[in-house]
XYZ file of C-alpha atoms in Angstrom:
257
model
C 128.671 83.116 -58.529
C 127.428 80.613 -60.943
C 129.485 81.159 -63.941
C 127.173 79.257 -66.264
C 124.602 81.952 -66.172
C 124.916 85.835 -65.855
C 122.084 87.187 -64.117
C 123.896 90.194 -62.494
C 121.777 93.316 -62.146
C 118.753 91.264 -62.603
C 115.792 91.479 -59.963
C 113.924 88.348 -59.193
C 110.858 87.525 -57.390
C 110.167 83.882 -56.340
C 106.654 83.151 -54.742
C 106.339 80.268 -52.234
C 109.962 81.276 -51.587
C 110.140 79.802 -48.076
C 109.366 76.172 -49.202
C 112.046 73.618 -50.273
C 111.586 74.330 -54.214
C 111.331 78.000 -53.682
C 114.505 78.118 -51.660
C 116.342 76.117 -54.028
C 115.261 78.314 -57.151
C 116.150 81.586 -54.940
C 119.539 80.236 -54.108
C 120.283 79.277 -57.809
C 119.154 82.859 -58.895
C 121.220 84.449 -56.223
C 124.265 82.562 -57.005
C 123.953 83.489 -60.594
C 124.068 87.186 -59.559
C 120.446 88.109 -59.454
C 118.948 90.267 -56.676
C 116.216 88.162 -55.041
C 113.135 88.579 -53.025
C 111.021 85.887 -51.746
C 107.283 86.167 -51.446
C 105.362 83.849 -48.901
C 102.516 84.106 -46.519
C 104.145 82.477 -43.605
C 106.045 84.949 -41.588
C 108.295 82.699 -39.439
C 109.549 80.346 -42.337
C 109.824 83.437 -44.488
C 112.079 85.125 -42.163
C 114.160 82.174 -41.818
C 114.537 81.360 -45.450
C 115.212 84.943 -46.328
C 117.941 85.123 -43.566
C 119.452 81.756 -44.440
C 119.736 82.676 -48.100
C 120.854 86.323 -47.392
C 117.937 87.621 -49.833
C 114.986 89.830 -49.614
C 111.595 88.967 -48.271
C 107.845 90.383 -48.555
C 104.867 88.664 -46.803
C 102.236 88.293 -49.343
C 98.908 86.366 -49.442
C 98.921 85.694 -53.293
C 95.268 84.918 -53.082
C 94.365 88.492 -52.109
C 94.171 90.804 -55.126
C 94.760 94.004 -53.116
C 97.597 92.532 -51.412
C 99.299 91.192 -54.475
C 98.910 94.622 -56.159
C 100.446 96.295 -53.215
C 103.384 94.028 -53.063
C 103.891 94.402 -56.661
C 103.897 98.201 -56.602
C 106.319 97.894 -53.538
C 108.628 95.511 -55.346
C 108.915 97.827 -58.253
C 109.354 100.979 -56.144
C 112.158 99.090 -54.190
C 114.047 97.800 -57.067
C 113.100 99.980 -60.008
C 112.385 97.032 -62.201
C 111.626 93.231 -62.037
C 113.327 91.047 -64.512
C 112.643 87.513 -63.243
C 109.110 86.238 -61.812
C 108.980 82.537 -60.822
C 105.417 81.619 -59.885
C 106.239 78.648 -57.433
C 103.746 78.927 -54.608
C 101.527 75.831 -54.358
C 99.605 73.435 -52.039
C 99.043 69.707 -52.667
C 95.182 69.294 -51.165
C 93.564 66.242 -50.049
C 94.467 62.642 -51.444
C 91.076 61.195 -52.116
C 88.696 60.423 -55.000
C 86.802 63.299 -56.219
C 83.425 62.204 -54.928
C 85.002 62.139 -51.321
C 86.827 65.456 -51.435
C 85.816 68.515 -49.540
C 84.768 71.433 -51.833
C 86.321 74.044 -49.704
C 89.742 71.899 -49.870
C 89.472 71.886 -53.876
C 88.703 75.539 -53.870
C 91.685 76.242 -51.799
C 94.047 74.288 -53.922
C 92.721 76.297 -56.896
C 93.029 79.553 -55.017
C 96.543 79.061 -54.231
C 97.943 77.239 -57.392
C 95.775 78.804 -60.163
C 94.238 81.995 -58.980
C 97.274 83.132 -57.109
C 99.596 82.470 -59.971
C 96.939 84.363 -62.146
C 96.949 87.552 -59.559
C 100.790 87.562 -59.358
C 101.283 87.224 -63.122
C 98.587 89.967 -63.729
C 100.280 92.360 -61.129
C 103.842 91.888 -62.434
C 103.212 91.635 -66.305
C 101.280 94.683 -66.378
C 104.257 96.383 -65.018
C 106.903 94.563 -66.714
C 105.549 95.647 -70.116
C 106.247 99.370 -69.167
C 109.861 98.887 -68.030
C 112.866 99.716 -70.216
C 113.918 96.725 -72.465
C 117.376 95.217 -72.569
C 118.918 94.010 -75.830
C 118.653 90.369 -76.201
C 120.012 87.846 -79.035
C 120.160 89.561 -82.346
C 119.305 92.896 -80.701
C 115.678 91.977 -79.966
C 114.273 93.603 -76.817
C 113.897 91.662 -73.468
C 111.774 93.091 -70.592
C 111.606 90.050 -68.402
C 111.134 86.327 -68.054
C 108.137 84.604 -66.164
C 108.605 80.962 -65.289
C 105.492 79.117 -63.989
C 106.093 75.864 -61.756
C 103.311 73.508 -62.950
C 103.413 69.845 -62.724
C 103.396 66.580 -64.943
C 100.115 65.977 -63.122
C 98.709 68.913 -65.074
C 99.449 67.418 -68.360
C 98.159 63.701 -67.508
C 96.268 63.912 -64.374
C 96.422 61.618 -61.517
C 93.969 59.642 -59.430
C 93.292 60.919 -56.057
C 94.658 64.299 -56.958
C 92.024 66.027 -58.974
C 92.402 69.596 -57.394
C 96.048 69.644 -57.896
C 95.901 68.261 -61.385
C 93.434 70.512 -62.430
C 95.270 73.479 -60.988
C 98.285 72.872 -62.673
C 96.527 72.074 -65.962
C 95.260 75.614 -65.542
C 98.846 76.974 -64.840
C 99.904 75.449 -68.098
C 96.825 77.077 -70.035
C 97.743 80.579 -68.262
C 101.383 80.090 -69.358
C 100.483 79.764 -72.900
C 97.710 82.540 -72.881
C 100.032 85.243 -71.271
C 102.953 84.219 -73.503
C 100.714 85.057 -76.476
C 99.667 88.349 -74.937
C 103.377 89.420 -74.201
C 105.167 88.051 -77.100
C 105.803 91.408 -78.837
C 106.664 93.061 -75.385
C 109.858 91.205 -74.851
C 108.586 89.150 -72.075
C 109.433 85.274 -72.342
C 106.753 83.289 -70.183
C 107.313 79.590 -69.748
C 106.332 76.673 -67.455
C 108.131 73.512 -66.016
C 106.327 70.378 -65.421
C 108.319 68.500 -62.939
C 107.530 65.163 -61.511
C 107.548 64.826 -57.756
C 110.475 66.522 -56.330
C 112.351 65.696 -53.048
C 110.916 68.627 -50.880
C 109.313 69.142 -47.555
C 105.914 68.813 -49.514
C 106.792 65.153 -50.541
C 106.983 64.216 -47.016
C 103.322 65.039 -46.577
C 102.429 61.957 -48.618
C 101.991 58.580 -47.372
C 104.703 55.750 -47.955
C 101.979 54.032 -50.371
C 101.341 57.290 -52.384
C 105.089 57.873 -52.774
C 105.589 54.274 -54.075
C 102.845 54.772 -56.452
C 104.151 58.098 -57.777
C 107.731 56.588 -57.896
C 106.398 53.561 -60.064
C 105.352 55.915 -62.681
C 108.801 57.579 -63.298
C 111.108 55.368 -65.718
C 114.049 56.936 -64.166
C 113.016 55.543 -60.894
C 113.632 58.510 -58.617
C 111.989 61.881 -57.712
C 113.634 65.039 -59.371
C 116.202 66.874 -57.273
C 115.483 70.443 -56.360
C 118.636 71.528 -57.898
C 117.610 69.987 -61.190
C 114.487 72.173 -61.322
C 116.448 75.174 -60.260
C 118.842 74.628 -63.044
C 115.965 74.467 -65.538
C 114.595 77.612 -63.981
C 117.949 79.429 -64.305
C 118.051 78.825 -68.107
C 114.537 79.716 -68.688
C 115.155 83.145 -66.654
C 118.427 83.890 -68.661
C 118.879 85.868 -72.061
C 119.687 82.334 -73.712
C 115.993 81.642 -73.371
C 114.671 84.344 -75.939
C 112.373 82.486 -78.392
C 110.759 79.732 -76.276
C 107.862 81.858 -75.094
C 104.756 79.634 -74.240
C 107.056 76.667 -74.033
C 106.199 73.954 -71.383
C 109.466 71.965 -70.126
C 109.145 68.536 -68.778
C 111.531 67.398 -65.879
C 109.661 64.112 -65.548
C 112.352 61.315 -65.689
C 110.459 60.200 -68.797
C 107.218 59.960 -67.128
C 105.755 62.444 -69.604
C 103.874 60.801 -72.779
C 103.435 64.125 -74.782
């Protein structure tokens, strides 16, 4: 168990849990003592990831409102409560100038990255608000933590990635809006805006695109999955109790604001 964080007794959901970043976050939460459930729409990789990590699994299409609500109800019935939600699911989309993009692809990126995050937040936050609080720092009640995985591209945009950048900008705004709505409910909602991470998704880009992205990061490297997972651990812990609405960069100094 990770002695730096104490999440024993906490129940967590990680969407996009079968992917590289999702697995890393789920492993960190598990090692800190949390009971973890992976949500993903790909049954083969979901089964493999859940088995490898020794955690729970639930096949969910996060772009389907009925499926998300059914999964949320089932998760609360199975675990009694959900203390941690990590909205991690996302897709890249086309690498093209906006005038060459396929509207169907643009819409698909928004549906997964933004609409899916909205649907899961909608289903989980409504239920989190009603569960019994735990005493936080200073005795202030805590009912849960939501961590949204956005991107540095959501803050500054990037050429040839209009759909991805726009979707992640929407996730940042969604984070701030839902944080304001739940601030008095004892729910802390934050977002992480990493630069490109060393995940299987990063292998989808060309060598030229990778070099372009790398040139924008003053530290000269991509962020490691474990570095993102460590940030998520703190944001999911009782130590993070007054930072609701906060947007936390992991950009290797790429961020300019």
